[in-house]
Amino acid sequence: MIKKNILFIALFTVGLFSYGQNSDKAKALLDEVYNKVQSYDNIYIDFQSTLENTEANLKQETNGNVTLDGEKYLLNYFGATQLYDGKKVYTVVPENEEVTIEDVNEDNDNVSPSKMLTFYKTGHNYQWDILQNVGGRKIQYVKLIPIDSNTEIKSVLLGVDTQTKHIYKLIQTGNNGTKTTITVNSFKTNQPISSTLFTFDEKKYEDKGYYIIRN
């Protein structure tokens, strides 16, 4: 569950910037979002996530944050941490006292942000959706609908702040009725970051007695 949710958050932060053919307005807006994000040296996002399934009487809420610098990222979510240093992905789950170390490849559940940038380039239809006023901010929604009917995802709604061209909200609806909503609380760019932020200290966790899993 944690790994799947971490992947979803990673897709949220960088996989949003994709392209569709059926709506010129939607494509133009996502182009602006993509170009704006590409202009930053680094990005820090603080977000709130809600996972709901009414039929299963399930509702989970949590806060998280992610720092991205080029292909590298550091994600904190659901009490776990995932770090990509440009070569390997490190997932730390304190609850289980374990660390998973993985290479990045296309057959792996974990993919690098650079690959996520192209994740949605094909396989989706786009629709220009509603415009909402949120505290004086105009949020324009674009709806992504997978072309493949066998996918687990029914639709994804991306809410874009029309002034800043930053993503404000993502709402993913699954075919099983599960809805995942991510709302951006804070979006900061070009922040001073430590030179060791994306360096993983394996010995630190070995000394704590964590179980190290290498895949």
Short mmCIF file of N, CA, C and O in Angstrom, two decimals, residues 40-44 166 187-192:
data_model
loop_
_atom_site.label_atom_id
_atom_site.label_comp_id
_atom_site.label_asym_id
_atom_site.label_seq_id
_atom_site.Cartn_x
_atom_site.Cartn_y
_atom_site.Cartn_z
N TYR A 40 12.27 25.92 -13.24
CA TYR A 40 12.74 26.01 -11.87
C TYR A 40 13.96 25.13 -11.63
O TYR A 40 14.07 24.04 -12.19
N ASP A 41 14.86 25.59 -10.76
CA ASP A 41 16.01 24.78 -10.36
C ASP A 41 15.57 23.63 -9.47
O ASP A 41 16.07 22.51 -9.58
N ASN A 42 14.66 23.92 -8.56
CA ASN A 42 14.11 22.87 -7.69
C ASN A 42 12.72 23.28 -7.25
O ASN A 42 12.32 24.44 -7.36
N ILE A 43 11.97 22.30 -6.74
CA ILE A 43 10.59 22.53 -6.32
C ILE A 43 10.36 21.84 -4.98
O ILE A 43 10.80 20.70 -4.78
N TYR A 44 9.65 22.51 -4.08
CA TYR A 44 9.22 21.91 -2.82
C TYR A 44 7.70 22.01 -2.75
O TYR A 44 7.13 23.10 -2.90
N HIS A 166 0.48 26.57 -11.71
CA HIS A 166 0.90 25.48 -10.86
C HIS A 166 -0.29 24.55 -10.61
O HIS A 166 -1.44 25.01 -10.60
N PHE A 187 3.61 25.55 -2.46
CA PHE A 187 4.41 25.26 -3.65
C PHE A 187 5.55 26.29 -3.69
O PHE A 187 5.33 27.46 -3.95
N LYS A 188 6.77 25.83 -3.37
CA LYS A 188 7.92 26.73 -3.33
C LYS A 188 8.94 26.32 -4.38
O LYS A 188 9.10 25.13 -4.66
N THR A 189 9.63 27.30 -4.91
CA THR A 189 10.60 27.02 -5.97
C THR A 189 11.95 27.66 -5.65
O THR A 189 12.04 28.63 -4.90
N ASN A 190 12.99 27.07 -6.25
CA ASN A 190 14.35 27.61 -6.16
C ASN A 190 14.76 27.87 -4.71
O ASN A 190 15.29 28.93 -4.37
N GLN A 191 14.54 26.86 -3.85
CA GLN A 191 14.89 26.97 -2.44
C GLN A 191 16.34 26.56 -2.21
O GLN A 191 16.89 25.72 -2.94
N PRO A 192 17.00 27.12 -1.18
CA PRO A 192 18.34 26.65 -0.83
C PRO A 192 18.24 25.25 -0.24
O PRO A 192 17.48 25.04 0.71
#
